[in-house]
PDB file of C-alpha atoms in Angstrom:
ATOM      1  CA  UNK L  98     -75.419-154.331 -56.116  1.00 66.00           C
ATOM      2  CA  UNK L  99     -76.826-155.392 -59.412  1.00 64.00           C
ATOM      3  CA  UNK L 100     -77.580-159.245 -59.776  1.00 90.00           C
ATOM      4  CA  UNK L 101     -78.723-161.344 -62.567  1.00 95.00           C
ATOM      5  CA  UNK L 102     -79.338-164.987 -61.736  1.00 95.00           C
ATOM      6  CA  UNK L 103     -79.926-167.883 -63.745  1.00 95.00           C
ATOM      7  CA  UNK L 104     -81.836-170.682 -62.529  1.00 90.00           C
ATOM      8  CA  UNK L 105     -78.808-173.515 -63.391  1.00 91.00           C
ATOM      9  CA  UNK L 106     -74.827-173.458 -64.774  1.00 92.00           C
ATOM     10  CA  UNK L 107     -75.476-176.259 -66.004  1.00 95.00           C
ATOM     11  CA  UNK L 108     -78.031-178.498 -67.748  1.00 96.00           C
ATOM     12  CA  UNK L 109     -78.348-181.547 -69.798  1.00 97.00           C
ATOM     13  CA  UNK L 110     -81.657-182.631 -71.881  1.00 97.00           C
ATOM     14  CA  UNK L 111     -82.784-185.026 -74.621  1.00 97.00           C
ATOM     15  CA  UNK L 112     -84.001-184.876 -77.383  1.00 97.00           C
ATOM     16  CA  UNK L 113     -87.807-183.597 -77.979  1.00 97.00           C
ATOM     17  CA  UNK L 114     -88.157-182.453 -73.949  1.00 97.00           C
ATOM     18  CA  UNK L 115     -89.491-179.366 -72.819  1.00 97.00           C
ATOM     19  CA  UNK L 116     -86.826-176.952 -71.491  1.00 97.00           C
ATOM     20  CA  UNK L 117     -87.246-173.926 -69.104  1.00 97.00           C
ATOM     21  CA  UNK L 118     -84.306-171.505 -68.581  1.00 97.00           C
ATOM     22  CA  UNK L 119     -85.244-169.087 -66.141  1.00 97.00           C
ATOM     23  CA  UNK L 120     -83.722-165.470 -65.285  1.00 97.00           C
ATOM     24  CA  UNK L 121     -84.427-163.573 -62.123  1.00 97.00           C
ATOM     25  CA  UNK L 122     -83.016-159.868 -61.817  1.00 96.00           C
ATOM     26  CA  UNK L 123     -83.664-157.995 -58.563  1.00 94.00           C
ATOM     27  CA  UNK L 124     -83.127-154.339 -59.907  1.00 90.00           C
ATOM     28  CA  UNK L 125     -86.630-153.510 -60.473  1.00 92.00           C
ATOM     29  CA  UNK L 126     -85.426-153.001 -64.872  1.00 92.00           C
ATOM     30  CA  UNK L 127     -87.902-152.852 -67.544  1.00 92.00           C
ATOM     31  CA  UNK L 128     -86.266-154.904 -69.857  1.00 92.00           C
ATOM     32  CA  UNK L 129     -84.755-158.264 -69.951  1.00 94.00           C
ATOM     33  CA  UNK L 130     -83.113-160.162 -73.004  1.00 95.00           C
ATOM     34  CA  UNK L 131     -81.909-163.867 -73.754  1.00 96.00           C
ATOM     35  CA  UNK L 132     -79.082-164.543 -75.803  1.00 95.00           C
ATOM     36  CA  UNK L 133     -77.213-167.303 -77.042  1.00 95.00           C
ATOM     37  CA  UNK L 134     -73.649-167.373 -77.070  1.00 94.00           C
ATOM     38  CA  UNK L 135     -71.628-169.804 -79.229  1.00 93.00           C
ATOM     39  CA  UNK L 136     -67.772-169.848 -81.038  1.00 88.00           C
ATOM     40  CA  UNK L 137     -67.142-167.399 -83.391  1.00 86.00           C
ATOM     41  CA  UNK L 138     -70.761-166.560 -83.619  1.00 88.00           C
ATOM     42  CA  UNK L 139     -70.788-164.099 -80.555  1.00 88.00           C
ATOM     43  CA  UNK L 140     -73.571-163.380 -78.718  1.00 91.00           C
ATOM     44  CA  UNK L 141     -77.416-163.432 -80.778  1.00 92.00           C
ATOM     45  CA  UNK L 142     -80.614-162.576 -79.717  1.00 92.00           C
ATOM     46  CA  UNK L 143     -83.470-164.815 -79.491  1.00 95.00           C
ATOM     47  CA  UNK L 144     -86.181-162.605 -77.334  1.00 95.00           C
ATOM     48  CA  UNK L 145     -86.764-159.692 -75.795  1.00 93.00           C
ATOM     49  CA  UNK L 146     -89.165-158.210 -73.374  1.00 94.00           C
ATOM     50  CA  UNK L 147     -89.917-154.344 -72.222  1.00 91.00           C
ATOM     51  CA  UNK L 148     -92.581-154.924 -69.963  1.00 91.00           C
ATOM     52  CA  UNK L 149     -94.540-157.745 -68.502  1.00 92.00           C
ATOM     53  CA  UNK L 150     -96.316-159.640 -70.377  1.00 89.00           C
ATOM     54  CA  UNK L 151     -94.269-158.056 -73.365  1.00 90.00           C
ATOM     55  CA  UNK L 152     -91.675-159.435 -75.878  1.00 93.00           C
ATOM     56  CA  UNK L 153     -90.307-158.978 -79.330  1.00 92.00           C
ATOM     57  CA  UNK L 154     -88.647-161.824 -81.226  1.00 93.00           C
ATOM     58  CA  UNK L 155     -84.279-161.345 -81.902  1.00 91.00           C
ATOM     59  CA  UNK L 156     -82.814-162.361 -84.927  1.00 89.00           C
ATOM     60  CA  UNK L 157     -82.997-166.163 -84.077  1.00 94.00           C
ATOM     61  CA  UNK L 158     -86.377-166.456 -82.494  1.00 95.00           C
ATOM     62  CA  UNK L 159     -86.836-169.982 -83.770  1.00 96.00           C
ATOM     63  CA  UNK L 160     -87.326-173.053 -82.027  1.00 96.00           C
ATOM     64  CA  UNK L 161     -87.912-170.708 -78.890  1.00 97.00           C
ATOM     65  CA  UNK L 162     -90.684-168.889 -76.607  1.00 97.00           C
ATOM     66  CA  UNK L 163     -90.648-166.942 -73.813  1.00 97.00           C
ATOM     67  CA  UNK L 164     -92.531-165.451 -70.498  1.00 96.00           C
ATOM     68  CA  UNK L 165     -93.054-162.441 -68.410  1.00 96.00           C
ATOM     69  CA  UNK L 166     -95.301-162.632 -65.923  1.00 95.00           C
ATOM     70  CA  UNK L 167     -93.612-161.058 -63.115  1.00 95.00           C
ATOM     71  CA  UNK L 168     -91.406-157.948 -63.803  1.00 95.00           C
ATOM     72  CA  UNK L 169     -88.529-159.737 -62.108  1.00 96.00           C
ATOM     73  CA  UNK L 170     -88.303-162.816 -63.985  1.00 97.00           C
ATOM     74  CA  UNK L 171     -87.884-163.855 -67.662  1.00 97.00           C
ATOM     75  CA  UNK L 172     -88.202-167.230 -68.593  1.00 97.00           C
ATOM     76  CA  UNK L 173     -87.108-168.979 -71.906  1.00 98.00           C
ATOM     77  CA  UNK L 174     -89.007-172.193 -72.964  1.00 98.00           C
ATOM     78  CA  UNK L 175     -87.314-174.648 -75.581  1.00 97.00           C
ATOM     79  CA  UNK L 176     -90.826-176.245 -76.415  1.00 94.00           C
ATOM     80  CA  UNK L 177     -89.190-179.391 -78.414  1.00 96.00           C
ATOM     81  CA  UNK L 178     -84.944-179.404 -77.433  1.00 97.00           C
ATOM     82  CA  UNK L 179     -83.011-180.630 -80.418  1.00 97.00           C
ATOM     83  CA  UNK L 180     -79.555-180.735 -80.413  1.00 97.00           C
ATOM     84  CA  UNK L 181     -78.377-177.873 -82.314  1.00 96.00           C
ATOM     85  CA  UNK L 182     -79.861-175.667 -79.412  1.00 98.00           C
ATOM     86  CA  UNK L 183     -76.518-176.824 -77.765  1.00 97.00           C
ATOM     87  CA  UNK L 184     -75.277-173.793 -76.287  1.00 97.00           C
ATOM     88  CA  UNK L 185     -74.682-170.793 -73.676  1.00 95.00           C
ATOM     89  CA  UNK L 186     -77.676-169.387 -72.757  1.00 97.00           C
ATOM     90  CA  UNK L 187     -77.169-165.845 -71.419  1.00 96.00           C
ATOM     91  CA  UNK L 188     -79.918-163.388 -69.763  1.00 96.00           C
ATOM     92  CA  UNK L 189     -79.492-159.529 -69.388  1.00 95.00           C
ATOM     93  CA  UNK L 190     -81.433-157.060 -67.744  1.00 93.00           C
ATOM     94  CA  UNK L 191     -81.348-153.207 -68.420  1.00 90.00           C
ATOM     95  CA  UNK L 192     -83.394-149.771 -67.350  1.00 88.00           C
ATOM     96  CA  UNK L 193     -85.680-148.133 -69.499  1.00 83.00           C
ATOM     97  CA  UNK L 194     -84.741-144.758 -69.857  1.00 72.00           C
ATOM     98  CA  UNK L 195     -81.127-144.462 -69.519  1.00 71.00           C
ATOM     99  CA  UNK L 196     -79.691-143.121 -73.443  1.00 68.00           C
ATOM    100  CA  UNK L 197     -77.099-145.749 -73.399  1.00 72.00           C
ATOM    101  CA  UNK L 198     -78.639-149.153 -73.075  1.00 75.00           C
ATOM    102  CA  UNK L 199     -76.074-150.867 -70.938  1.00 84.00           C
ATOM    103  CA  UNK L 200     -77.066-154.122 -70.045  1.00 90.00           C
ATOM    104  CA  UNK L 201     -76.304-156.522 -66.705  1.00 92.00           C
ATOM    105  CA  UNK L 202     -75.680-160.291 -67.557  1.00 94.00           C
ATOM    106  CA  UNK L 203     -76.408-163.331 -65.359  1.00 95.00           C
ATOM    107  CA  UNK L 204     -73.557-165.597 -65.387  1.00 93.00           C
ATOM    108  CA  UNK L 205     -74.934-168.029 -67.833  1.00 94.00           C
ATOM    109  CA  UNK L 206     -76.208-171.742 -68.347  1.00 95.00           C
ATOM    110  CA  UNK L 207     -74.561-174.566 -71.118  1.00 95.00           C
ATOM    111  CA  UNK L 208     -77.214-176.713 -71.754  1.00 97.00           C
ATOM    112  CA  UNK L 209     -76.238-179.683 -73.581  1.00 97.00           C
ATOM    113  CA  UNK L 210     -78.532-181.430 -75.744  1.00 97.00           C
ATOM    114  CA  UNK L 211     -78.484-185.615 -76.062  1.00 96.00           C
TER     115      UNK L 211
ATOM    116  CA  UNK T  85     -78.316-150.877 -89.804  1.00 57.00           C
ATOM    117  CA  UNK T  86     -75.765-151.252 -87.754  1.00 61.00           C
ATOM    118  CA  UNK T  87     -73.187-153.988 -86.916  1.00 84.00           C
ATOM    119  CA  UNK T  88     -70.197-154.308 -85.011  1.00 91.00           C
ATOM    120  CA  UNK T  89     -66.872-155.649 -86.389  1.00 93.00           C
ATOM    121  CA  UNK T  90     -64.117-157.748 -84.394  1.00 95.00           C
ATOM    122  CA  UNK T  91     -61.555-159.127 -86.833  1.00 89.00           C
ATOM    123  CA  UNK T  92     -59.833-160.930 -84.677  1.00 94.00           C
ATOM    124  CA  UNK T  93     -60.756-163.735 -83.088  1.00 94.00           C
ATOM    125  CA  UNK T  94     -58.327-164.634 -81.208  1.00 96.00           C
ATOM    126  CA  UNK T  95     -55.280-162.877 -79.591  1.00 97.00           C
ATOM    127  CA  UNK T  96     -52.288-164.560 -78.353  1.00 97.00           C
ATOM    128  CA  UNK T  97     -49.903-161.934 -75.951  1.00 97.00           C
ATOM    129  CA  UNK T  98     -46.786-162.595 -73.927  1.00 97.00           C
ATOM    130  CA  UNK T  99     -47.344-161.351 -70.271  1.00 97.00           C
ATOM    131  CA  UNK T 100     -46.448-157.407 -69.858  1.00 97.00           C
ATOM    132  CA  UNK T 101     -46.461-157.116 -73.692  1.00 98.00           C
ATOM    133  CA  UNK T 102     -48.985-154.256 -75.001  1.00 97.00           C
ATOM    134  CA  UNK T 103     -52.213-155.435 -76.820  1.00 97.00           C
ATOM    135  CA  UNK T 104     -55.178-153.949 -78.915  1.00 97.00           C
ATOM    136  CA  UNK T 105     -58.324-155.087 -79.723  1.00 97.00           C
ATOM    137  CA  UNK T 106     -59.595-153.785 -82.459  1.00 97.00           C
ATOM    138  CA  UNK T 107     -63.909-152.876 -82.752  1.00 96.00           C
ATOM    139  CA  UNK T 108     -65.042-151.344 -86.308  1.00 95.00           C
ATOM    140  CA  UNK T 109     -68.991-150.327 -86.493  1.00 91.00           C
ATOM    141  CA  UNK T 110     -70.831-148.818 -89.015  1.00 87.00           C
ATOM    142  CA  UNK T 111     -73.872-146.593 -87.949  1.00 75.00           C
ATOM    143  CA  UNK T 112     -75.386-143.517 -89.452  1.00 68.00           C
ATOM    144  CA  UNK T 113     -76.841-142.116 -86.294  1.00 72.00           C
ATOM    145  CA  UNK T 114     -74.880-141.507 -83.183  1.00 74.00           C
ATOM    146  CA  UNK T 115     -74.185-144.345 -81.204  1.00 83.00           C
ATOM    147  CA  UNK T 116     -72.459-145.498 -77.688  1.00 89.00           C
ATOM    148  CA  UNK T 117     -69.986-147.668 -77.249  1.00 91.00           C
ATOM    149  CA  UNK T 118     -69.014-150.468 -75.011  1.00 93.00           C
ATOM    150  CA  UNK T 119     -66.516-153.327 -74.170  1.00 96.00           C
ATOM    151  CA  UNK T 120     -67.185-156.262 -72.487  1.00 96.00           C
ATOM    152  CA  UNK T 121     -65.110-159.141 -70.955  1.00 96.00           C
ATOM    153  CA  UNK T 122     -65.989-162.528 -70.292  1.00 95.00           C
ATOM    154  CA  UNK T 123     -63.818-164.237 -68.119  1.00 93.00           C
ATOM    155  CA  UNK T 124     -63.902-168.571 -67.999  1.00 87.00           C
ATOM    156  CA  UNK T 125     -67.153-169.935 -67.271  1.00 81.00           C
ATOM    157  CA  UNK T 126     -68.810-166.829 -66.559  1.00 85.00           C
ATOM    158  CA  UNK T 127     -71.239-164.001 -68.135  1.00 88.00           C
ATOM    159  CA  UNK T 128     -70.372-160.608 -69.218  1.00 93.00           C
ATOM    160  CA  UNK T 129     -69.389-157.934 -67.564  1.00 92.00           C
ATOM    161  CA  UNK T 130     -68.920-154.423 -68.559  1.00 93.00           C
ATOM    162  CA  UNK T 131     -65.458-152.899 -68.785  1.00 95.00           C
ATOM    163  CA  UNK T 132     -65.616-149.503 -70.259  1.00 94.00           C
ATOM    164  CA  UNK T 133     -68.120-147.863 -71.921  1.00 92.00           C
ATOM    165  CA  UNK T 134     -68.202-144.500 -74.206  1.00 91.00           C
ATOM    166  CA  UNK T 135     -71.048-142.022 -74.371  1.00 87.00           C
ATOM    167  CA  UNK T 136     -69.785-138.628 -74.613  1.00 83.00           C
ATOM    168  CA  UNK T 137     -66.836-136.285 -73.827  1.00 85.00           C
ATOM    169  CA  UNK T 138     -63.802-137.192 -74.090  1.00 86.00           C
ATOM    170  CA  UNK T 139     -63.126-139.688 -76.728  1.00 88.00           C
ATOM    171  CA  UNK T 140     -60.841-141.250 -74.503  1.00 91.00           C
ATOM    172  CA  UNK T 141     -62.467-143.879 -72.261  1.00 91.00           C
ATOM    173  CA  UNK T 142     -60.725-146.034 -68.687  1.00 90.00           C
ATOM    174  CA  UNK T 143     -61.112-148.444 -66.816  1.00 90.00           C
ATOM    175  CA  UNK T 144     -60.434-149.412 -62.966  1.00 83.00           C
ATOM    176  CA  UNK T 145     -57.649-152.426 -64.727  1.00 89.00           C
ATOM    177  CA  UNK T 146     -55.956-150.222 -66.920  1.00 94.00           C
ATOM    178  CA  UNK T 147     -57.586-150.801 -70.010  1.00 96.00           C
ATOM    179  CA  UNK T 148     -58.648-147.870 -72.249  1.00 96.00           C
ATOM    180  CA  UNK T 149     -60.706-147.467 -75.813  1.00 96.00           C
ATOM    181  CA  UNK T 150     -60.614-144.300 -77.974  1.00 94.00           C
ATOM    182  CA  UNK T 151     -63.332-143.399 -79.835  1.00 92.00           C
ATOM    183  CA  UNK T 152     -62.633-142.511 -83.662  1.00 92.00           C
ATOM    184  CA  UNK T 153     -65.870-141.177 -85.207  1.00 88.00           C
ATOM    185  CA  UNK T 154     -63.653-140.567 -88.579  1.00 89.00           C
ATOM    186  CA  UNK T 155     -62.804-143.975 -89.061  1.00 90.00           C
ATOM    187  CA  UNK T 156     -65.567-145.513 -86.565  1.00 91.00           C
ATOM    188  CA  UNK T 157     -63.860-147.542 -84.518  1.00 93.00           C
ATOM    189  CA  UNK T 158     -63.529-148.124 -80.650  1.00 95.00           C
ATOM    190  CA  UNK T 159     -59.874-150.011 -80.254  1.00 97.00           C
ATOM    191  CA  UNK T 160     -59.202-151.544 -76.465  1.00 97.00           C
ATOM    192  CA  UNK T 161     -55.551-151.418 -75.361  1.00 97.00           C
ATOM    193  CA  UNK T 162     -53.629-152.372 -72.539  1.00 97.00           C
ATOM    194  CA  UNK T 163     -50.174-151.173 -72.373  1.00 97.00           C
ATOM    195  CA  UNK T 164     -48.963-154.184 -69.943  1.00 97.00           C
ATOM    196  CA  UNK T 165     -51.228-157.428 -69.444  1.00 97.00           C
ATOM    197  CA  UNK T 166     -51.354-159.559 -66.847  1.00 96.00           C
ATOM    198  CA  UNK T 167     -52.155-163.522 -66.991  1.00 96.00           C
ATOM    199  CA  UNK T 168     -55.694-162.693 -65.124  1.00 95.00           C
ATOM    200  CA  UNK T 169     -56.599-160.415 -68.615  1.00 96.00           C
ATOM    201  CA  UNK T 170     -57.155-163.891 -70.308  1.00 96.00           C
ATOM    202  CA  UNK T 171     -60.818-163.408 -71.155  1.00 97.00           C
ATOM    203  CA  UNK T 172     -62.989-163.330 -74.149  1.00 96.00           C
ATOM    204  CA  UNK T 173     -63.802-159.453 -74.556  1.00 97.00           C
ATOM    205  CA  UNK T 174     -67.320-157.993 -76.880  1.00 96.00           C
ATOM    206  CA  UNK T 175     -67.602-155.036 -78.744  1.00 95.00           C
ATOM    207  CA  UNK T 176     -70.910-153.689 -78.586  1.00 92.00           C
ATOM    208  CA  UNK T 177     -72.934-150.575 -79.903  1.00 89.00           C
ATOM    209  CA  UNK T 178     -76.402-149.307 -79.483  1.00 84.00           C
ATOM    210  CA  UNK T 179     -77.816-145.996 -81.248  1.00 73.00           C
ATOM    211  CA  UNK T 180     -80.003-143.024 -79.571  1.00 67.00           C
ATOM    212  CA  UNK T 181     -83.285-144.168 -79.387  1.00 65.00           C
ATOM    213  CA  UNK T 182     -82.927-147.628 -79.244  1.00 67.00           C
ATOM    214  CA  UNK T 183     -83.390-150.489 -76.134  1.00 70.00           C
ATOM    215  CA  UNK T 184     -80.591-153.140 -78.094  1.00 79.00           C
ATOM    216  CA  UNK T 185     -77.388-153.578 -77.666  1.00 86.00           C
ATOM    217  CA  UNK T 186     -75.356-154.781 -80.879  1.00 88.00           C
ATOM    218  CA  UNK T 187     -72.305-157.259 -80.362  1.00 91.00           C
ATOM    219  CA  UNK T 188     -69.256-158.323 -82.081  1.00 92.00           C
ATOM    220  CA  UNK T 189     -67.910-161.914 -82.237  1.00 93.00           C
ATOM    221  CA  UNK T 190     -65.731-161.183 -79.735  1.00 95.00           C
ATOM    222  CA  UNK T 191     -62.049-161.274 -79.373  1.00 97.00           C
ATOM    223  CA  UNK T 192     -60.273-164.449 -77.295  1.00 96.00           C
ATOM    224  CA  UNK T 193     -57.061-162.909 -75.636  1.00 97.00           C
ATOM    225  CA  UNK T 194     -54.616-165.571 -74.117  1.00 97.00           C
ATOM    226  CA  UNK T 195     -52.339-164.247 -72.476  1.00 97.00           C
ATOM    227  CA  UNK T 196     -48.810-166.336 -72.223  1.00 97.00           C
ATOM    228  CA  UNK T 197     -46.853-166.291 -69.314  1.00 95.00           C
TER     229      UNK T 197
END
């Protein structure tokens, strides 16, 4: 069975830290993605990634990095957490060469900035 | 360009009532289509996706979607819904070619006992 996992639910930061969301998908897929997810705004992209060591900024790449190392795992740094980066942080992993692009989603983490 | 269109944001339905929510998208290239739903607290899963064929698309809970290529749109209806349907659901597109996936706002459906 497919599986996306996200390192917490949950998280709470202040102000200026260093954040680390991680995302771990076991189905061997070529690309991974992190998205935030807040009211009325939907779901927008901040990276993506085709390959290791590989990514391409979303449409709101700012204020964020990322890293592949492993194929497996996708990790998305908040280098200076402020609190407008209040929000639901959701990963997805999908095959390269399928025509249709469907994705699988992890089941998400709030992080709540102080 | 392409972008994905959910005009309503939020969908109030008595239980076993019928509902529809609507998905508009403007592409010039062929696309596929999907639905998502997002039930409390978790992440998205897929519901029902379109990608060829039949225009008319199921899934395993009795939702469907129609594909209209005239007036590009990819409406979800339920004929009967049940409390457990109350779920955020997202529209989303991507194009031949392509490695994205496009999303709407998303559509809130409460469903009232």
């Amino acid at each position: 069975d497919v599986k996306v996992t996200q390192s917490s639910r949950y998280l709470v930061k202040r102000t200026g830290e260093k954040v680390f969301l991680e995302c771990v998908q076991d189905m061997d897929h070529e690309n991974m993605f992190w998205y935030r997810q807040d009211p009325g705004l939907g779901l927008r992209l901040i990276y993506f990634s085709y390959d290791v060591k590989m990514k391409e900024k979303g449409d709101i790449p700012e204020g964020y990095s990322v890293s592949r190392e492993k194929k497996e795992r996708f990790s998305l740094i908040l280098e200076s957490a402020s609190t407008n980066q209040t929000s639901m942080y959701l990963c997805a992993s999908s095959p390269s060469g399928r025509v249709d692009n469907e994705q699988f989603f992890g089941p998400g983490t709030r992080l709540t900035v102080l | 360009a392409q972008s994905v269109t959910q005009l309503d944001s939020q969908v109030p339905v008595f239980e076993e009532a019928p509902v529809e929510l609507r998905c508009n998208y403007s592409s010039s290239v062929s696309v596929y289509l999907f639905w998502y739903v997002q039930y409390p607290n978790q992440g998205l899963q897929l519901l029902l996706k379109y990608l060829s064929g039949s225009t008319l698309v199921e899934s395993i809970n009795g939702f469907e979607a129609e594909f209209n290529k005239s007036q590009t749109s990819f409406h979800l209806r339920k004929p009967s819904v049940h409390i457990s349907d109350t779920a955020e659901y997202f529209c989303a597109v991507s194009r031949t070619g392509a490695n994205n996936l496009f999303f709407g706002t998303g559509t809130r459906l409460t469903v009232i006992p």
